[in-house]
Coordinates of C-alpha atoms and ligand atoms in Angstrom, one line a residue:
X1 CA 0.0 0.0 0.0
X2 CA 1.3 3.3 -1.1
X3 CA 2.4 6.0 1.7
X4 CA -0.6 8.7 1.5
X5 CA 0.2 12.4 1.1
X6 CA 1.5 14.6 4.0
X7 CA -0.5 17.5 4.5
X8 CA -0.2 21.0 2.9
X9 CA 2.4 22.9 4.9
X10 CA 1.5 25.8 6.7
X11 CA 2.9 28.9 5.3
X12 CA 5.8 30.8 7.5
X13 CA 4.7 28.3 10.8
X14 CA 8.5 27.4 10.8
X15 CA 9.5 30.7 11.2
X16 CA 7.5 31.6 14.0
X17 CA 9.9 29.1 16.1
X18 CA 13.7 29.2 17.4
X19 CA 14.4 26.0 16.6
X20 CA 17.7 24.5 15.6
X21 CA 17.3 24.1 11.7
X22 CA 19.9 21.8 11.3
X23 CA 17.3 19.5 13.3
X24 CA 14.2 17.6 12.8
X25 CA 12.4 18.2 16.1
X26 CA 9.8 15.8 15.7
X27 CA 9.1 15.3 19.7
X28 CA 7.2 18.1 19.9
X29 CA 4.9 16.1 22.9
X30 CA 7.8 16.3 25.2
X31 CA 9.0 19.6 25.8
X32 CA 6.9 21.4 23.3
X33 CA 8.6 24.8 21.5
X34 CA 7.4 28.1 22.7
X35 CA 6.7 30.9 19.7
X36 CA 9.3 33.6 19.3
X37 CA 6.6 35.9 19.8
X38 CA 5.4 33.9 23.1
X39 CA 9.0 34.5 24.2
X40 CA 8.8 37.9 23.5
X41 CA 5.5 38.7 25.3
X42 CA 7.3 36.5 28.3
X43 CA 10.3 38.8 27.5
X44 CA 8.0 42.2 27.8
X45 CA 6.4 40.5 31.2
X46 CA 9.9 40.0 32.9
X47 CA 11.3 43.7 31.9
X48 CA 8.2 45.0 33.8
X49 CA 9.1 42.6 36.6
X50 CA 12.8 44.1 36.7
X51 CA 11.9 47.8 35.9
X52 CA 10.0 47.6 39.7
X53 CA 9.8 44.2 41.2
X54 CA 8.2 45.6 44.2
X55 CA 5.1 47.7 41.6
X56 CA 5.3 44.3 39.5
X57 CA 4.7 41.9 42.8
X58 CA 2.7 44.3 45.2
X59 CA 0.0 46.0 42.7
X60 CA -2.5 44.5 40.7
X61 CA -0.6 40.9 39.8
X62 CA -3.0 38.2 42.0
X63 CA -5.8 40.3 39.7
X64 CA -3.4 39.8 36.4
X65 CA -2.8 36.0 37.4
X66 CA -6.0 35.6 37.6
X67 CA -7.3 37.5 34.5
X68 CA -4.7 34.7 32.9
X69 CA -6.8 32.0 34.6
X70 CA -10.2 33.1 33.2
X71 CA -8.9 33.5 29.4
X72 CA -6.9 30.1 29.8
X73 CA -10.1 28.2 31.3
X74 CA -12.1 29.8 28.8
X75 CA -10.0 28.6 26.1
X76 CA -10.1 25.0 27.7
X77 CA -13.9 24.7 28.1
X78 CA -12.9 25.0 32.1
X79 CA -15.1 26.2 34.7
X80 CA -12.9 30.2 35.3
X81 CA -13.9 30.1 38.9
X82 CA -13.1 25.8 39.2
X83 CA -9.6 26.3 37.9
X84 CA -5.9 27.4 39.5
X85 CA -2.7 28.1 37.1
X86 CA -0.2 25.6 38.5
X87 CA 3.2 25.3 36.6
X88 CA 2.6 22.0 35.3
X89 CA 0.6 18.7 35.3
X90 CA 3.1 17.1 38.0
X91 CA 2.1 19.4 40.0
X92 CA -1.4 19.4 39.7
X93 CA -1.1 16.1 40.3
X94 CA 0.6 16.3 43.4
X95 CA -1.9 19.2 44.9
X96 CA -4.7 16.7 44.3
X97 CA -2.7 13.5 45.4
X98 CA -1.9 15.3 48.9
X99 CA -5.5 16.9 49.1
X100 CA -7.2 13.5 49.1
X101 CA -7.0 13.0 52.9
X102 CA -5.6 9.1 51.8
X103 CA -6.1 6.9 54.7
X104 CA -3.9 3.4 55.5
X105 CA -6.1 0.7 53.1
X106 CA -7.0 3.3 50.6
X107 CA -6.1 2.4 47.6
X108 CA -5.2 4.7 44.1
X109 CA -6.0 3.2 41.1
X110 CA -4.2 3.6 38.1
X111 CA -3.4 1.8 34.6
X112 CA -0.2 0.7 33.0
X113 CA -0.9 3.7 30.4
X114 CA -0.1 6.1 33.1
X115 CA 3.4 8.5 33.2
X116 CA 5.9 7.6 34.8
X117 CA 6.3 10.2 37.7
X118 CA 2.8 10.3 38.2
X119 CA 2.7 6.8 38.9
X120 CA 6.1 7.1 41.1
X121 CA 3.4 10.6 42.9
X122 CA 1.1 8.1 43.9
X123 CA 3.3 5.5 45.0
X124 CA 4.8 8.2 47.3
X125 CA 1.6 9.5 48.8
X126 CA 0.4 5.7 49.4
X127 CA 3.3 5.3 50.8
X128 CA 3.5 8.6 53.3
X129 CA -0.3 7.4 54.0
X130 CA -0.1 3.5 54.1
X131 CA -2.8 3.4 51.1
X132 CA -2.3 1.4 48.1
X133 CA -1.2 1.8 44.7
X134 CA -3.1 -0.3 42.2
X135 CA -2.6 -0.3 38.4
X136 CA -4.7 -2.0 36.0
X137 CA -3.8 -3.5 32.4
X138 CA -5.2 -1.7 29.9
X139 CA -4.2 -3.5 26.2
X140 CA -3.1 -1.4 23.9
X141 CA -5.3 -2.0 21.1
X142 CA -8.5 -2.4 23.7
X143 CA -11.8 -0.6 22.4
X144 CA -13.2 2.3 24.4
X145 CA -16.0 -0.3 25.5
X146 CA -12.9 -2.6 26.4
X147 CA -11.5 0.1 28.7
X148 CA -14.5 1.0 30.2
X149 CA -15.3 -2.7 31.0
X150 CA -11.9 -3.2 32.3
X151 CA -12.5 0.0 34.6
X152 CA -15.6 -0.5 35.6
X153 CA -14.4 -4.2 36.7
X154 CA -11.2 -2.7 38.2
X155 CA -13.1 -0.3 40.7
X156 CA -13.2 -1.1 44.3
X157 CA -16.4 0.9 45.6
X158 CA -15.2 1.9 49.2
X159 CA -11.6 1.5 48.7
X160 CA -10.8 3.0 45.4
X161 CA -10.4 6.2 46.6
X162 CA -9.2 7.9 43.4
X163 CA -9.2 6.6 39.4
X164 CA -6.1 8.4 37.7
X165 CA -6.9 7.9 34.2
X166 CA -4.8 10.0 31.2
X167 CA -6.4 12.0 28.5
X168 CA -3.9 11.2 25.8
X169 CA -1.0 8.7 26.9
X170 CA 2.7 9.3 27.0
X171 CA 4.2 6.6 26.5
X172 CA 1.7 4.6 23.9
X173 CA -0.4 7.6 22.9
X174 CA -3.8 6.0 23.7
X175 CA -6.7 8.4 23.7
X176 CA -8.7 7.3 26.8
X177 CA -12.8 7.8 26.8
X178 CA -12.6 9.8 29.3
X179 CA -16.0 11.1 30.1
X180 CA -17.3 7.7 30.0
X181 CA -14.9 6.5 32.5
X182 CA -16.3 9.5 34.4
X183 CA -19.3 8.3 33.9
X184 CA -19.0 4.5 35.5
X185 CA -16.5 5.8 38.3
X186 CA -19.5 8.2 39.6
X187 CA -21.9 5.5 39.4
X188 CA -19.8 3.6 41.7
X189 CA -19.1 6.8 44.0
X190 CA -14.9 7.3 42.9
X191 CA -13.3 10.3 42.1
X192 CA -11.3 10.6 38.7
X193 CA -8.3 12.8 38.0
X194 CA -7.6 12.9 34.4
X195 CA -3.8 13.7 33.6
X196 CA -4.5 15.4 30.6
X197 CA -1.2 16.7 30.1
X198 CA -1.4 16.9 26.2
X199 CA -4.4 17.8 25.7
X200 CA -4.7 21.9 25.6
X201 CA -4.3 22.8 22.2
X202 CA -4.0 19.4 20.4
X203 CA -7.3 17.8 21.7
X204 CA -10.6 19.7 21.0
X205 CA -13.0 18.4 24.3
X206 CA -14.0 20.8 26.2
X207 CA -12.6 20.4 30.1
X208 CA -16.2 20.4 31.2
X209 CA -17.8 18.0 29.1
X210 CA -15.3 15.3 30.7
X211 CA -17.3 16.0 34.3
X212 CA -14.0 14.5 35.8
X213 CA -13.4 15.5 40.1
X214 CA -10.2 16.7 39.2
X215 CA -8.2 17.4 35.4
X216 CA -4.9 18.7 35.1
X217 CA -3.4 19.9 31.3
X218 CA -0.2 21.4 30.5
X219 CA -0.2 24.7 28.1
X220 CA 3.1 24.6 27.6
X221 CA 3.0 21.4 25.4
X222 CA 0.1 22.2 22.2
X223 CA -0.7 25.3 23.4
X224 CA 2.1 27.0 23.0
X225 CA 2.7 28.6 26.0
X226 CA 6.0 29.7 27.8
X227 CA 6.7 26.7 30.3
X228 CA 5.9 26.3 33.4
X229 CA 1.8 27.1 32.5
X230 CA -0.9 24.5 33.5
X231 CA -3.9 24.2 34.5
X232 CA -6.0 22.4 37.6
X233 CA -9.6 22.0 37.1
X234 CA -11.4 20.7 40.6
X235 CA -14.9 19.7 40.7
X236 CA -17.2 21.9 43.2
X237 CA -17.4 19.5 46.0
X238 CA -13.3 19.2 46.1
X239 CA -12.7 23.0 45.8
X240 CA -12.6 24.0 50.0
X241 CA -10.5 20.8 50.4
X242 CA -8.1 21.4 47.9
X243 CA -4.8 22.4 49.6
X244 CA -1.3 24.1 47.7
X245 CA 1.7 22.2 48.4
X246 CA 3.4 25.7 49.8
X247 CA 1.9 27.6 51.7
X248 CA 2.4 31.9 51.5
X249 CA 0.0 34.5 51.4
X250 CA -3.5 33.7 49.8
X251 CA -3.7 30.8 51.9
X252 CA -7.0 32.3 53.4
X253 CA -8.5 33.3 49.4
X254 CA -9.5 30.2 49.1
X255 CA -9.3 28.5 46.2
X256 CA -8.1 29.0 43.6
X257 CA -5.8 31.9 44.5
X258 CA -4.3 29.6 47.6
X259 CA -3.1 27.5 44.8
X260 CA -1.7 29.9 42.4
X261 CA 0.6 31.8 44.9
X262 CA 3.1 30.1 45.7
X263 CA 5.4 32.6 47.2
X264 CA 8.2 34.7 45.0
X265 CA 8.4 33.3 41.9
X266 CA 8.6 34.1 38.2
X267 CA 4.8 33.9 37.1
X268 CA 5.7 35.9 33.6
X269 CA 5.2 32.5 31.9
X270 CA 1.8 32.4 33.1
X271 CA 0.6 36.3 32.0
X272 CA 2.4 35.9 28.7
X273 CA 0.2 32.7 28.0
X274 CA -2.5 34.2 26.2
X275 CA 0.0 34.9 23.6
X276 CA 0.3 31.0 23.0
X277 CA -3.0 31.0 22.6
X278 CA -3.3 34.0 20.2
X279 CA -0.6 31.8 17.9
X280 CA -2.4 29.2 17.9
X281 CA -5.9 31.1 16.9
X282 CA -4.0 33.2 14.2
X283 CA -3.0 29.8 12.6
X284 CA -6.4 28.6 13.1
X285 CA -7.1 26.5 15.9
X286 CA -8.8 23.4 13.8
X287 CA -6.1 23.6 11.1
X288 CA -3.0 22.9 13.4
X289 CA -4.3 20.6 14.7
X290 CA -5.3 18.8 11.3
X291 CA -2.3 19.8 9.9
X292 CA -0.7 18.0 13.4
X293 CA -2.5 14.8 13.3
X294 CA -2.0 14.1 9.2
X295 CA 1.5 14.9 9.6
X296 CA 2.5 12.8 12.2
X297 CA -0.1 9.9 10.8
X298 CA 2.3 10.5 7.5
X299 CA 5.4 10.2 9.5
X300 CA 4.2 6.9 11.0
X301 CA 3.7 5.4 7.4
X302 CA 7.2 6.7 5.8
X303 CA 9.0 5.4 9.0
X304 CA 6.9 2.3 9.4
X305 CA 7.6 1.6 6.0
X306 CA 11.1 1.9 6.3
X307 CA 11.3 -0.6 9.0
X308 CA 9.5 -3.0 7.7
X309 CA 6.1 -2.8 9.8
X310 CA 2.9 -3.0 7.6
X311 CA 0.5 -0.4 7.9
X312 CA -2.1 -3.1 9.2
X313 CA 0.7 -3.3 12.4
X314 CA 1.1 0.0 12.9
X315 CA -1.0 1.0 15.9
X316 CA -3.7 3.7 16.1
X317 CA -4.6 4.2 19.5
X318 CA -5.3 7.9 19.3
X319 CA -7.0 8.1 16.5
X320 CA -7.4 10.7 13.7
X321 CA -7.2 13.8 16.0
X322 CA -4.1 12.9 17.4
X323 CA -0.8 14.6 16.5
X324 CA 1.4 11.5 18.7
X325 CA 2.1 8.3 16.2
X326 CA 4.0 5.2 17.6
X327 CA 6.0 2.8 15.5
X328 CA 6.9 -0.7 16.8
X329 CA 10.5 -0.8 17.1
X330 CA 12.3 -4.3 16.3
X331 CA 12.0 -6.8 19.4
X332 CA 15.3 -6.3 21.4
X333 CA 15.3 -3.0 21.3
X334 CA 14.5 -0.4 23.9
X335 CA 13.4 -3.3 26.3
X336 CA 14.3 -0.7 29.1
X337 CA 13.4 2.5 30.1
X338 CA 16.8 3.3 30.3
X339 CA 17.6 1.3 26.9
X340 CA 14.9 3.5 25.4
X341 CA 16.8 6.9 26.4
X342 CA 20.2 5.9 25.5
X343 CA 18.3 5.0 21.7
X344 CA 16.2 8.5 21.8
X345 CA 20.0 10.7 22.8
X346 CA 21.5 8.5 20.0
X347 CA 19.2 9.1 17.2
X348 CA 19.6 12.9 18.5
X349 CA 23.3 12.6 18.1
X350 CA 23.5 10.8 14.9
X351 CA 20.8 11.4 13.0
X352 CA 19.9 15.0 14.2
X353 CA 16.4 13.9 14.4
X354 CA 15.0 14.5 18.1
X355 CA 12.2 11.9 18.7
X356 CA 10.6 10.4 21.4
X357 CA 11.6 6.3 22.1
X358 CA 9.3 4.6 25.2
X359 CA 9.3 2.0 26.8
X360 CA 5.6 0.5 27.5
X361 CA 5.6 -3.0 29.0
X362 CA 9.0 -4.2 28.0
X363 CA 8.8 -2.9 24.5
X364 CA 10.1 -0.6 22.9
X365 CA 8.1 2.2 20.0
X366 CA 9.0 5.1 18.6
X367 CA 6.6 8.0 19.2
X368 CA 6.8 10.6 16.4
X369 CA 4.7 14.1 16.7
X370 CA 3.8 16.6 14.0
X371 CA 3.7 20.0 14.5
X372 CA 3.4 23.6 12.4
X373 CA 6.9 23.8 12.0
X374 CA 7.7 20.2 10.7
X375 CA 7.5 19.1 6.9
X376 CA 7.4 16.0 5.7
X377 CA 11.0 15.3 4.2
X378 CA 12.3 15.6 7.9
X379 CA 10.3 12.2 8.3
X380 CA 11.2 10.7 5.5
X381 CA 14.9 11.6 6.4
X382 CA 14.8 10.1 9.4
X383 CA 13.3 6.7 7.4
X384 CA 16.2 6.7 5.7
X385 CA 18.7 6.9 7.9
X386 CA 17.2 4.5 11.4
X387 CA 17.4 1.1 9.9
X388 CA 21.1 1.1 9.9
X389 CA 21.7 3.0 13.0
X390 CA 18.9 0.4 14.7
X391 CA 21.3 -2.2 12.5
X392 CA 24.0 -0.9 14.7
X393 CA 23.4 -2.6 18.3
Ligands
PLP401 C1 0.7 12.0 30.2 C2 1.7 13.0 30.9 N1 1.4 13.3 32.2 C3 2.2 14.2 32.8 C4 3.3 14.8 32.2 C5 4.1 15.7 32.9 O1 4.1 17.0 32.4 P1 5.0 18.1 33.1 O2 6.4 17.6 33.1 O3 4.8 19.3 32.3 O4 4.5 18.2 34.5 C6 3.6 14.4 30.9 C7 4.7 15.0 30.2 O5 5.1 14.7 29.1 C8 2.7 13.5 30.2 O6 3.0 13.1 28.9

């Protein structure tokens, strides 16, 4: 079966970035790449902040942060008044896990989808609290009726005290159903906190719509945002239990503002968010993320291709929307996490092609993103070039 086309570029995206052009950066999921005129806003923010810290600090910047808050939640389909700014899904994560009150025979319940330092969160607060940490198998390929099933079956009414459940996986980029997870974990009375860390900008569903207890996305992946921006929806019941993991100065606001302030720290990269956003809705909002998904779909062919996998065992967890593709590497490879990143820093080195290589279960895939500023003969260099460096072990 013949490769289908890429997708029409989109004119001048490439120059609105920084990036190295001697490199394909084709893992935009990991770090993503902030704008140059997202770095200039940021820029703007922080001379303010050093013309007059104390002016910048003292006068009007709890209203400005939260200003920042109502256009971000907006943007996400958030409730403004159910959401803080944290600096990133970690720790949103870790405000919830601390906030749940976890008593010894709890138990947190995962799946084998989840990232890794969420899962190694919750193993530390069921530690500090004597709970356990349960993680269900979820197969890759499994339907969304399959993982609701599996859920539903997994749930331990009365001891399941919290269903962490990811919006879009890292590691195998599996789009999870997540409102209907919601759905069956109300029925049976357990909270759900949805790591949806790449889900603002690439993923259309609005936060709401989802109903989950708790959600936590990251802006500075799709969205363009300087990084260190994220946001932590909570649920109405959860809101006067939530708790910051520092304590300082709005402590007494309630929420959200006892969230967001979190002492003296540089919170340019939350004000000059926006601006991520206005990129993004100045390219047009559905088209990158069209543009996204049929590029990196395209780059999963022409690199499949190349090493030999067949379209029909390519996976496709994600779906059509999603701008994450993973590609089976040969058996033997990346069987470790560890193996995986000494394979990712190599094809970096040799290939100057940064990608993303996981490890999920003992196996190893490459996980190839498309972005605005990626065309399509970066992934068909990189099929050129990884057989013989895999060749090489
Ligand atoms: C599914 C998932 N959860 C959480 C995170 C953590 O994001 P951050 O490092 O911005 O907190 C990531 C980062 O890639 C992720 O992919």
């Amino acid at each position: 079966m013949s490769v289908p086309q890429p997708p029409e570029p989109i004119p001048g995206a490439r120059l609105l970035f920084a990036l190295d052009p001697a490199v394909s950066h084709l893992n935009h999921g990991s770090f993503g790449a902030v704008p140059i005129g997202v770095q200039r806003a940021q820029q703007r923010l922080r001379d303010e902040m050093e013309s007059n810290p104390l002016r910048f600090f003292t006068q009007g910047l709890v209203d400005r942060i939260a200003h920042t808050r109502r256009h971000l939640a907006g943007f996400l389909g958030a409730d403004p008044d159910g959401s803080a700014l944290v600096g990133n899904t970690t720790t949103g994560v870790a405000v919830v896990l601390q906030s749940l009150g976890l008593q010894p025979g709890d138990e947190v319940l995962s799946t084998d989808h989840g990232y890794g330092a969420v899962s190694l969160a919750i193993q530390r607060e069921c530690r500090r609290t004597d709970a356990v940490s349960r993680v269900l198998p979820v197969p890759l390929a499994a339907t969304d009726e399959q993982v609701v099933q599996t859920i539903r079956a997994g749930l331990r009414p009365g001891r399941t005290r919290l269903l962490v459940v990811d919006q879009l996986t890292s590691a195998t980029a599996k789009l999870f159903p997540t409102a209907a997870i919601v759905g069956v974990a109300r029925e049976h009375g357990v909270p759900v906190l949805v790591d949806a860390a790449h889900a603002p900008g690439m993923l259309p569903t609005p936060v709401s719509s989802i109903g989950a207890d708790f959600w936590a996305g990251n802006l500075h992946k799709w969205g363009y945002a300087p990084r260190g921006t994220a946001l932590l929806a909570v649920a109405e019941t959860w809101r006067d239990r939530i708790e910051p993991l520092v304590v300082s100065w709005e402590q007494d606001s309630g929420f959200p503002a006892r969230i967001e302030w979190q002492g003296t720290l540089d919170y340019t990269s939350w004000l000059a968010a926006p601006a991520g956003l206005f990129t993004l809705r100045s390219l047009g909002v559905d088209r990158v993320r069209a543009h996204n998904a049929a590029l990196a779909a395209y780059g999963q062919r022409v690199v499949g291709d190349a090493l030999g996998v067949s379209p029909a065992h390519l996976p496709d967890p994600g779906g059509p929307g999603v701008a994450l593709r993973l590609i089976p590497l040969p058996a033997g490879t990346a069987t470790t996490i560890d193996a995986a990143r000494a394979l990712q820093t190599r094809i970096g080195e040799r290939l100057a092609a940064e990608v993303a290589v996981t490890n999920w279960n003992g196996r190893g895939w490459l996980r190839l993103a498309g972005q605005v500023y990626n065309t399509a003969d970066e992934y068909e260099r990189l099929a050129v070039r990884l057989p013989a460096l895999l060749a090489q072990r």
